[in-house]
Amino acid sequence: MSPKTLYDKIWDAHVAHEAEDGTCLLYIDRHLVHEVTSPQAFEGLRMAGRKVRAPEKTIAVPDHNVPTTAGREDPANMTEDSAIQVAALDKNAKDFGIHYYPVSDIRQGIVHIVGPEQGWTLPGMTVVCGDSHTATHGAFGALAHGIGTSEVEHVLATQTLIQKKSKNMKVEITGKLRPGVTAKDITLSVIGATGTAGGTGYVIEYCGEAIRDLSMEGRMTVCNMAIEGGARAGLIAPDEKTFEYCKDRPHAPKGAQWEAAMEWWKTLYSDDDADWDKVVTIKGEDIAPVVTWGTSPEDVLPITATVPAPTDFEGGKVGAAERSLDYMGLTPGTPLKEVEIDTVFIGSCTNGRIEDLRAAAAILKGKKIGVKRAMVVPGSGLVRAQAEEEGLADIFKEAGFEWRLAGCSMCLAMNPDQLQPGERCAATSNRNFEGRQGRGGRTHLMSPAMAAAAAITGRLTDVRELM
Amino acid sequence: MDKFTTLTGIAAPMPLINVDTDMIIPKQFLKTIKRSGLGVNLFDEMRYDDDGKEIPDFVLNKAQYRDAEILVAGDNFGCGSSREHAPWAIKDFGIRCVIAPSFADIFYNNCFKNGILPIALPQEQVDVLMKDAEKGSNARMMVDLEAQTVTSSDGEVFHFELDSFKKHCLMNGLDDIGLTMEKAASIDSFEAAAAQARPWV
């Protein structure tokens, strides 16, 4: 047999039909659904008199626009349009008989945190969701990617997706990370090196010692931002850490089925002599704690650097950098460590898991915030409960952070958690686009530890100085 | 879905790279449960000031581009969120074709589900078309999907590539779900075999 990549193996196990031109129907094992990109899809099913083909493989949870403040079970405490979308999801979940975690359920949270937490996401699966950060689930060695609403409807109706195979790209992070450097710094540094279109047309497999050394939480952070590098999906081969994480989760297989699953999962790796269309190698020791300075996730620099000038770039990036600097209110040559911030946001599907909260709390313990506003939005009700049990919530509250309920919150600012025009935010989320966190808001992306450090000093800060 | 065969129209120049879907349709307009009516909010934060008044410098607010049906843009158009509201807004405004050196994957796929043709051409050819678009409403481009060509107002012809299945569906306005349903037997047999091989799924 010819050597295969991990992507090849998962792909081959899910092709339900292949046309002569290579267009395939890829079978979908898990379909995650949220309130913002699904109403039109369910409406489409109703109009055509169609059912959900595999409701037992379809899981819904409201996360994008739900408030993260107390009392949200009462629709009167949501904005009217949010309440309509959440009510539509309630109704669609009930009418079509799919799994559902309403806001009143402690298991509710960001869809990409709930899936793995409940054991819905398992190695070797195909996972889709009407959300680009579905790439997160690739951390389990699952082929996972975001789709549009028309494709959501297609998967609901047929449990398949029309696809052509992407190319294989290997991103290897060799050796060890230095102290203060995290999964977020890896994933941002990769995007900084390859650009936001560097992965277009590819599925990325992340590998190497630094990746193997990451926890499952860290691996999810890395894969989460594969989309920011333009890739269709990000993957990490499953290993003992993966199996340990999955074992005994509510929807993970048990007993003989677990054994059978393990047998297959252990074959899920790229063969040594597999062909790669593109290879990127970065030394782990070369990665520093980084922040973004501009309005594209590729605008990444070590915290020790200075704000770049448009003339540092070439081609279309010159104009883009000019526009970014103007929008961000930054002057070339300014040390990044002198940039003052107003707000800190810790949360999102990138960095809203327990390990992220632990990392931030370790920096914040016994300290007070030096910014106008700081909030922690745990990724799920269960993450929140665990953080309370571990005493992390108290550390955040004593430091002056708001301790919120689970949701996407200020990552995309669809709910009332938004930046004001000109406000500058240190954020653990994934996008620094113009207006992303609120019209005129300025976002700097970084790791939870770096965001905690910035919260204390009131400016972008090298976390290593506080360690 | 609307068929796409040929299109002759005004092209609006947007020489920006990395135009993301948050720019195309900001999140406050994602709270709709419909597909229609988003055109008025296309590029909302670039198009209107804080008071909701039009910003005169923005390309689609200029008299010569208000009826644009083609958009010429920079590299990596449509990056970011998977929101299909982006192509819905573009279509609702009246734009049926976007030309750029490259597109983000999800946005590119979403276009075809909505009767919009995204055309990827090499940077130097997009540069020529960008200059052509900058001439204003007298310069009309022609797009021919069957022939896979874009013709500038000067008559310069550029050939573009696209997937044959996507072309077929767009030209005939075919409904993907209907097409897939015709292969239900394949899905049934795959599902039965997978249930044996991976019963835990």
Short mmCIF file of C-alpha atoms in Angstrom, two decimals, chain A residues 33-460:
data_model
loop_
_atom_site.label_atom_id
_atom_site.label_comp_id
_atom_site.label_asym_id
_atom_site.label_seq_id
_atom_site.Cartn_x
_atom_site.Cartn_y
_atom_site.Cartn_z
CA VAL A 33 -24.89 23.46 15.28
CA HIS A 34 -25.25 26.91 16.86
CA GLU A 35 -27.89 29.62 16.78
CA VAL A 36 -26.39 32.09 14.31
CA THR A 37 -25.60 30.08 11.18
CA SER A 38 -28.38 27.48 11.39
CA PRO A 39 -31.84 29.14 11.30
CA GLN A 40 -31.84 29.54 7.50
CA ALA A 41 -30.70 25.92 7.09
CA PHE A 42 -33.54 24.51 9.19
CA GLU A 43 -35.94 26.81 7.37
CA GLY A 44 -34.65 25.36 4.09
CA LEU A 45 -35.40 21.82 5.34
CA ARG A 46 -38.91 22.81 6.31
CA MET A 47 -39.59 24.46 2.94
CA ALA A 48 -38.48 21.30 1.11
CA GLY A 49 -40.21 18.93 3.55
CA ARG A 50 -36.89 17.30 4.46
CA LYS A 51 -35.77 15.72 7.75
CA VAL A 52 -32.44 15.65 9.55
CA ARG A 53 -30.91 12.44 8.23
CA ALA A 54 -28.89 11.58 11.36
CA PRO A 55 -30.25 13.49 14.37
CA GLU A 56 -28.23 11.27 16.72
CA LYS A 57 -25.04 12.68 15.16
CA THR A 58 -26.21 16.29 15.35
CA ILE A 59 -25.54 18.42 18.42
CA ALA A 60 -26.79 21.95 19.01
CA VAL A 61 -25.79 24.59 21.54
CA PRO A 62 -26.40 28.36 21.62
CA ASP A 63 -23.14 30.24 22.16
CA HIS A 64 -22.49 33.10 19.74
CA ASN A 65 -24.90 35.77 20.87
CA VAL A 66 -26.07 34.64 24.31
CA PRO A 67 -25.41 37.10 27.12
CA THR A 68 -22.76 35.96 29.60
CA THR A 69 -24.43 37.70 32.54
CA ALA A 70 -26.78 36.24 35.16
CA GLY A 71 -30.47 35.75 34.38
CA ARG A 72 -30.01 34.87 30.73
CA GLU A 73 -32.35 31.85 30.96
CA ASP A 74 -35.08 34.47 30.75
CA PRO A 75 -35.38 35.64 27.13
CA ALA A 76 -36.44 39.05 28.48
CA ASN A 77 -32.81 39.50 29.52
CA MET A 78 -31.55 39.03 25.96
CA THR A 79 -31.76 41.55 23.17
CA GLU A 80 -34.84 40.85 21.08
CA ASP A 81 -32.97 39.63 18.00
CA SER A 82 -30.73 37.31 20.07
CA ALA A 83 -33.78 35.90 21.83
CA ILE A 84 -35.37 35.17 18.44
CA GLN A 85 -32.30 33.23 17.27
CA VAL A 86 -32.03 31.27 20.51
CA ALA A 87 -35.76 30.51 20.46
CA ALA A 88 -35.39 29.33 16.86
CA LEU A 89 -32.60 26.94 17.90
CA ASP A 90 -34.71 25.67 20.83
CA LYS A 91 -37.55 24.96 18.46
CA ASN A 92 -35.41 23.46 15.69
CA ALA A 93 -33.63 21.15 18.14
CA LYS A 94 -36.99 19.94 19.44
CA ASP A 95 -38.74 19.66 16.07
CA PHE A 96 -35.89 17.78 14.41
CA GLY A 97 -34.94 15.68 17.45
CA ILE A 98 -31.27 16.62 17.76
CA HIS A 99 -29.10 16.71 20.92
CA TYR A 100 -29.33 20.07 22.63
CA TYR A 101 -27.68 21.96 25.49
CA PRO A 102 -29.76 25.07 26.32
CA VAL A 103 -28.30 28.02 28.26
CA SER A 104 -29.86 26.67 31.46
CA ASP A 105 -27.74 23.48 31.18
CA ILE A 106 -24.37 23.47 32.94
CA ARG A 107 -22.94 21.67 29.90
CA GLN A 108 -23.73 24.67 27.66
CA GLY A 109 -20.76 26.56 26.31
CA ILE A 110 -18.86 27.37 23.15
CA VAL A 111 -19.66 24.64 20.65
CA HIS A 112 -15.96 23.79 20.09
CA ILE A 113 -15.39 23.37 23.81
CA VAL A 114 -18.59 21.40 24.45
CA GLY A 115 -17.95 18.87 21.65
CA PRO A 116 -14.66 17.52 23.04
CA GLU A 117 -15.79 17.91 26.66
CA GLN A 118 -18.82 15.67 26.11
CA GLY A 119 -16.88 13.11 24.10
CA TRP A 120 -18.71 13.90 20.86
CA THR A 121 -15.37 14.62 19.19
CA LEU A 122 -13.21 11.50 18.82
CA PRO A 123 -10.14 10.55 16.77
CA GLY A 124 -10.64 9.71 13.11
CA MET A 125 -14.03 11.38 12.86
CA THR A 126 -15.24 13.93 10.36
CA VAL A 127 -16.66 16.93 12.22
CA VAL A 128 -18.31 19.99 10.70
CA CYS A 129 -20.03 23.08 12.05
CA GLY A 130 -21.25 26.35 10.59
CA ASP A 131 -18.30 28.09 12.20
CA SER A 132 -14.77 28.51 10.92
CA HIS A 133 -13.14 27.56 14.22
CA THR A 134 -14.36 23.99 13.86
CA ALA A 135 -10.69 23.37 13.06
CA THR A 136 -10.31 23.11 16.88
CA HIS A 137 -11.46 19.46 16.84
CA GLY A 138 -8.47 18.56 14.67
CA ALA A 139 -6.50 18.34 17.93
CA PHE A 140 -8.02 14.87 18.34
CA GLY A 141 -6.94 13.68 14.92
CA ALA A 142 -10.44 14.39 13.60
CA LEU A 143 -10.95 16.01 10.20
CA ALA A 144 -12.87 19.09 11.23
CA HIS A 145 -13.75 22.22 9.34
CA GLY A 146 -16.12 25.13 9.12
CA ILE A 147 -18.93 25.30 6.56
CA GLY A 148 -21.47 27.87 5.38
CA THR A 149 -25.19 27.76 6.07
CA SER A 150 -26.04 26.13 2.71
CA GLU A 151 -23.61 23.36 3.60
CA VAL A 152 -25.15 23.11 7.09
CA GLU A 153 -28.46 22.43 5.35
CA HIS A 154 -26.77 19.92 3.05
CA VAL A 155 -25.28 18.02 5.99
CA LEU A 156 -28.55 18.11 7.93
CA ALA A 157 -30.37 16.63 4.93
CA THR A 158 -27.79 14.15 3.66
CA GLN A 159 -25.13 13.68 6.43
CA THR A 160 -22.55 14.31 3.69
CA LEU A 161 -20.62 17.23 2.26
CA ILE A 162 -19.63 17.74 -1.37
CA GLN A 163 -15.85 18.02 -1.26
CA LYS A 164 -12.70 17.77 -3.27
CA LYS A 165 -9.61 16.68 -1.47
CA SER A 166 -7.21 19.34 -0.23
CA LYS A 167 -3.43 19.12 -0.40
CA ASN A 168 -1.25 17.94 2.51
CA MET A 169 0.85 20.42 4.47
CA LYS A 170 3.11 19.54 7.37
CA VAL A 171 3.94 22.10 10.04
CA GLU A 172 6.62 20.77 12.31
CA ILE A 173 7.57 22.50 15.56
CA THR A 174 10.81 20.92 16.67
CA GLY A 175 12.40 20.79 20.12
CA LYS A 176 11.21 22.43 23.32
CA LEU A 177 9.44 25.71 23.99
CA ARG A 178 11.13 28.29 26.19
CA PRO A 179 9.51 29.39 29.50
CA GLY A 180 6.55 31.74 29.03
CA VAL A 181 5.87 30.41 25.51
CA THR A 182 2.52 28.64 24.98
CA ALA A 183 0.37 26.94 22.36
CA LYS A 184 -1.06 30.34 21.42
CA ASP A 185 2.43 31.64 20.67
CA ILE A 186 3.03 28.60 18.45
CA THR A 187 -0.13 29.03 16.43
CA LEU A 188 0.27 32.82 16.04
CA SER A 189 3.93 32.39 15.09
CA VAL A 190 3.02 29.85 12.39
CA ILE A 191 0.50 32.30 10.91
CA GLY A 192 3.08 35.08 11.16
CA ALA A 193 5.48 32.92 9.17
CA THR A 194 3.10 31.55 6.52
CA GLY A 195 0.58 34.42 6.23
CA THR A 196 -3.20 34.24 6.39
CA ALA A 197 -3.35 32.68 2.91
CA GLY A 198 -0.35 30.36 3.41
CA GLY A 199 -2.58 27.39 4.14
CA THR A 200 -5.21 28.02 1.45
CA GLY A 201 -5.99 24.76 -0.33
CA TYR A 202 -4.31 22.63 2.34
CA VAL A 203 -5.09 20.57 5.40
CA ILE A 204 -2.31 21.16 7.92
CA GLU A 205 -0.92 18.46 10.18
CA TYR A 206 0.98 19.90 13.14
CA CYS A 207 3.71 17.65 14.44
CA GLY A 208 7.08 17.67 16.16
CA GLU A 209 8.27 17.45 19.75
CA ALA A 210 6.81 20.81 20.84
CA ILE A 211 3.37 19.74 19.60
CA ARG A 212 3.59 16.29 21.22
CA ASP A 213 4.53 17.99 24.49
CA LEU A 214 1.34 20.08 24.48
CA SER A 215 -1.72 19.08 26.51
CA MET A 216 -4.99 18.44 24.66
CA GLU A 217 -6.07 21.97 25.60
CA GLY A 218 -2.92 23.38 24.01
CA ARG A 219 -3.37 21.26 20.90
CA MET A 220 -6.92 22.58 20.54
CA THR A 221 -5.54 26.13 20.68
CA VAL A 222 -3.07 25.34 17.90
CA CYS A 223 -5.62 23.67 15.59
CA ASN A 224 -8.26 26.31 16.35
CA MET A 225 -6.33 28.93 14.42
CA ALA A 226 -5.50 26.75 11.39
CA ILE A 227 -8.29 28.66 9.66
CA GLU A 228 -6.51 31.96 10.35
CA GLY A 229 -3.65 30.50 8.33
CA GLY A 230 -6.12 29.85 5.50
CA ALA A 231 -6.13 26.04 5.85
CA ARG A 232 -9.30 23.99 5.49
CA ALA A 233 -8.41 22.10 8.65
CA GLY A 234 -5.64 21.47 11.16
CA LEU A 235 -4.80 18.02 12.50
CA ILE A 236 -2.67 16.47 15.22
CA ALA A 237 -2.18 12.70 15.30
CA PRO A 238 -3.86 11.11 18.33
CA ASP A 239 -1.64 9.61 21.04
CA GLU A 240 -1.91 8.46 24.66
CA LYS A 241 -2.80 12.00 25.77
CA THR A 242 -5.68 12.04 23.31
CA PHE A 243 -6.99 8.65 24.41
CA GLU A 244 -6.66 9.61 28.08
CA TYR A 245 -8.67 12.79 27.44
CA CYS A 246 -11.45 10.92 25.61
CA LYS A 247 -11.77 7.99 28.00
CA ASP A 248 -14.96 7.99 30.07
CA ARG A 249 -16.35 11.16 28.47
CA PRO A 250 -20.17 10.90 28.35
CA HIS A 251 -20.38 10.09 24.62
CA ALA A 252 -17.07 8.24 24.24
CA PRO A 253 -17.35 4.49 23.57
CA LYS A 254 -17.17 2.15 26.55
CA GLY A 255 -16.01 -1.44 27.14
CA ALA A 256 -15.50 -3.58 24.03
CA GLN A 257 -16.37 -0.64 21.79
CA TRP A 258 -13.63 1.42 23.42
CA GLU A 259 -11.13 -1.37 22.71
CA ALA A 260 -12.26 -1.63 19.09
CA ALA A 261 -12.04 2.13 18.68
CA MET A 262 -8.54 2.20 20.20
CA GLU A 263 -7.39 -0.42 17.74
CA TRP A 264 -8.31 1.85 14.83
CA TRP A 265 -7.23 5.09 16.49
CA LYS A 266 -3.72 3.72 16.96
CA THR A 267 -3.36 3.46 13.17
CA LEU A 268 -4.12 7.16 12.75
CA TYR A 269 -0.76 8.76 12.02
CA SER A 270 1.08 9.86 8.90
CA ASP A 271 3.32 7.16 7.48
CA ASP A 272 7.02 7.99 7.64
CA ASP A 273 7.39 8.12 3.87
CA ALA A 274 4.11 9.97 3.19
CA ASP A 275 4.16 12.71 0.53
CA TRP A 276 3.71 16.33 1.59
CA ASP A 277 2.80 19.12 -0.82
CA LYS A 278 4.28 21.73 1.51
CA VAL A 279 6.43 21.56 4.64
CA VAL A 280 7.10 24.30 7.17
CA THR A 281 9.53 23.75 10.03
CA ILE A 282 9.93 26.08 12.99
CA LYS A 283 12.28 25.56 15.91
CA GLY A 284 10.40 25.59 19.20
CA GLU A 285 13.21 27.48 20.88
CA ASP A 286 12.90 30.30 18.32
CA ILE A 287 9.30 31.05 19.33
CA ALA A 288 8.83 33.98 21.71
CA PRO A 289 5.75 35.24 23.53
CA VAL A 290 4.02 37.18 20.73
CA VAL A 291 1.28 39.75 20.21
CA THR A 292 -0.45 41.05 17.11
CA TRP A 293 0.01 44.70 16.21
CA GLY A 294 -2.34 45.04 13.20
CA THR A 295 -5.73 43.97 11.91
CA SER A 296 -4.80 40.62 10.41
CA PRO A 297 -3.79 37.56 12.44
CA GLU A 298 -0.58 37.43 10.37
CA ASP A 299 0.52 40.75 11.92
CA VAL A 300 2.50 38.93 14.63
CA LEU A 301 5.63 40.09 16.44
CA PRO A 302 7.53 39.09 19.57
CA ILE A 303 6.54 41.28 22.52
CA THR A 304 10.12 42.61 22.58
CA ALA A 305 9.74 44.13 19.08
CA THR A 306 8.65 47.61 17.97
CA VAL A 307 5.65 48.63 15.87
CA PRO A 308 6.65 48.12 12.21
CA ALA A 309 6.48 50.72 9.41
CA PRO A 310 4.54 50.15 6.16
CA THR A 311 7.88 50.35 4.33
CA ASP A 312 8.94 47.15 6.11
CA PHE A 313 6.55 45.30 3.78
CA GLU A 314 6.08 44.64 0.07
CA GLY A 315 3.22 44.58 -2.45
CA GLY A 316 -0.36 44.86 -1.22
CA LYS A 317 0.84 44.56 2.36
CA VAL A 318 2.28 48.12 2.30
CA GLY A 319 -1.17 49.66 1.94
CA ALA A 320 -2.69 47.12 4.30
CA ALA A 321 -0.11 47.95 7.00
CA GLU A 322 -0.76 51.68 6.56
CA ARG A 323 -4.48 51.10 7.01
CA SER A 324 -3.89 48.79 10.00
CA LEU A 325 -1.59 51.24 11.80
CA ASP A 326 -4.06 54.04 11.26
CA TYR A 327 -6.94 51.91 12.54
CA MET A 328 -4.91 50.65 15.50
CA GLY A 329 -3.65 54.14 16.37
CA LEU A 330 -0.01 53.03 16.45
CA THR A 331 3.18 54.85 15.45
CA PRO A 332 6.01 52.90 13.78
CA GLY A 333 9.04 52.46 16.03
CA THR A 334 7.05 52.41 19.29
CA PRO A 335 8.12 49.51 21.52
CA LEU A 336 5.14 47.14 21.75
CA LYS A 337 5.67 47.02 25.52
CA GLU A 338 4.75 50.72 25.72
CA VAL A 339 1.32 50.28 24.12
CA GLU A 340 -1.33 51.02 26.76
CA ILE A 341 -4.54 49.01 26.88
CA ASP A 342 -8.02 49.59 28.33
CA THR A 343 -9.64 46.18 28.36
CA VAL A 344 -8.66 42.55 28.80
CA PHE A 345 -10.69 39.64 27.46
CA ILE A 346 -9.84 36.07 28.47
CA GLY A 347 -11.99 33.42 26.83
CA SER A 348 -13.15 32.13 23.40
CA CYS A 349 -12.85 28.76 21.65
CA THR A 350 -9.14 29.49 21.25
CA ASN A 351 -8.35 30.03 24.94
CA GLY A 352 -11.42 29.44 27.11
CA ARG A 353 -10.47 26.05 28.56
CA ILE A 354 -9.39 25.18 32.12
CA GLU A 355 -5.69 25.20 31.34
CA ASP A 356 -6.01 28.72 29.89
CA LEU A 357 -7.72 29.95 33.05
CA ARG A 358 -5.04 28.28 35.19
CA ALA A 359 -2.26 29.99 33.20
CA ALA A 360 -3.89 33.41 33.56
CA ALA A 361 -4.68 32.91 37.25
CA ALA A 362 -1.07 31.89 37.98
CA ILE A 363 0.06 35.35 36.81
CA LEU A 364 -2.82 37.21 38.49
CA LYS A 365 -2.65 35.59 41.93
CA GLY A 366 -2.51 38.28 44.61
CA LYS A 367 -2.38 41.11 42.00
CA LYS A 368 -4.84 43.82 40.96
CA ILE A 369 -5.76 44.87 37.45
CA GLY A 370 -4.47 48.16 36.07
CA VAL A 371 -7.00 48.45 33.25
CA LYS A 372 -10.51 49.91 32.93
CA ARG A 373 -12.20 46.57 32.45
CA ALA A 374 -11.19 42.91 32.48
CA MET A 375 -13.38 39.88 31.98
CA VAL A 376 -13.04 36.12 32.01
CA VAL A 377 -15.59 34.19 30.01
CA PRO A 378 -15.12 30.45 30.60
CA GLY A 379 -15.63 28.29 27.52
CA SER A 380 -18.34 26.15 29.09
CA GLY A 381 -20.42 25.83 32.23
CA LEU A 382 -18.26 22.85 33.22
CA VAL A 383 -15.02 24.80 32.76
CA ARG A 384 -16.56 27.53 34.90
CA ALA A 385 -17.53 25.08 37.65
CA GLN A 386 -14.09 23.49 37.65
CA ALA A 387 -12.39 26.88 37.85
CA GLU A 388 -14.57 27.75 40.83
CA GLU A 389 -13.68 24.48 42.50
CA GLU A 390 -9.96 25.07 41.94
CA GLY A 391 -10.17 28.57 43.41
CA LEU A 392 -9.32 30.26 40.09
CA ALA A 393 -12.56 32.23 40.05
CA ASP A 394 -11.62 33.83 43.38
CA ILE A 395 -8.21 34.85 42.04
CA PHE A 396 -9.83 36.52 39.02
CA LYS A 397 -12.49 38.26 41.09
CA GLU A 398 -10.01 39.47 43.70
CA ALA A 399 -7.82 40.86 40.91
CA GLY A 400 -10.80 42.84 39.61
CA PHE A 401 -11.94 40.64 36.71
CA GLU A 402 -15.61 40.11 35.89
CA TRP A 403 -16.42 36.40 36.19
CA ARG A 404 -18.90 35.58 33.43
CA LEU A 405 -21.10 32.74 32.22
CA ALA A 406 -20.03 30.67 29.20
CA GLY A 407 -20.29 31.86 25.60
CA CYS A 408 -18.41 33.41 22.68
CA SER A 409 -18.84 36.87 24.18
CA MET A 410 -16.33 39.55 23.23
CA CYS A 411 -14.49 37.35 20.73
CA LEU A 412 -16.99 38.44 18.11
CA ALA A 413 -19.05 40.86 20.17
CA MET A 414 -22.46 39.73 18.98
CA ASN A 415 -23.76 39.90 22.52
CA PRO A 416 -23.58 43.10 24.64
CA ASP A 417 -19.86 42.49 25.46
CA GLN A 418 -18.23 44.97 23.06
CA LEU A 419 -15.40 47.46 22.81
CA GLN A 420 -16.13 51.16 22.43
CA PRO A 421 -14.58 53.04 19.48
CA GLY A 422 -10.85 53.55 20.10
CA GLU A 423 -10.75 51.18 23.07
CA ARG A 424 -7.72 48.88 23.05
CA CYS A 425 -8.04 45.27 24.15
CA ALA A 426 -5.62 42.51 25.06
CA ALA A 427 -7.55 39.45 23.94
CA THR A 428 -7.01 35.70 24.01
CA SER A 429 -9.37 35.24 21.06
CA ASN A 430 -8.51 34.59 17.42
CA ARG A 431 -9.28 37.60 15.24
CA ASN A 432 -8.04 41.17 15.32
CA PHE A 433 -10.05 42.33 12.29
CA GLU A 434 -11.33 45.91 12.11
CA GLY A 435 -14.49 46.17 14.20
CA ARG A 436 -14.34 42.54 15.28
CA GLN A 437 -14.78 43.28 19.01
CA GLY A 438 -16.93 46.34 18.43
CA ARG A 439 -16.89 49.19 15.91
CA GLY A 440 -13.61 51.08 16.19
CA GLY A 441 -12.28 48.63 18.81
CA ARG A 442 -8.58 47.74 18.69
CA THR A 443 -7.59 44.14 19.37
CA HIS A 444 -4.20 42.67 20.23
CA LEU A 445 -4.17 38.87 20.22
CA MET A 446 -2.02 36.96 22.71
CA SER A 447 -1.89 34.03 25.11
CA PRO A 448 -3.88 33.92 28.39
CA ALA A 449 -0.70 34.43 30.45
CA MET A 450 0.25 37.47 28.32
CA ALA A 451 -3.28 38.86 28.62
CA ALA A 452 -3.11 38.45 32.42
CA ALA A 453 0.24 40.25 32.48
CA ALA A 454 -1.23 43.10 30.41
CA ALA A 455 -4.19 43.30 32.80
CA ILE A 456 -1.83 43.95 35.71
CA THR A 457 0.42 46.55 34.08
CA GLY A 458 -2.13 48.25 31.83
CA ARG A 459 0.09 47.88 28.78
CA LEU A 460 1.29 45.11 26.49
#
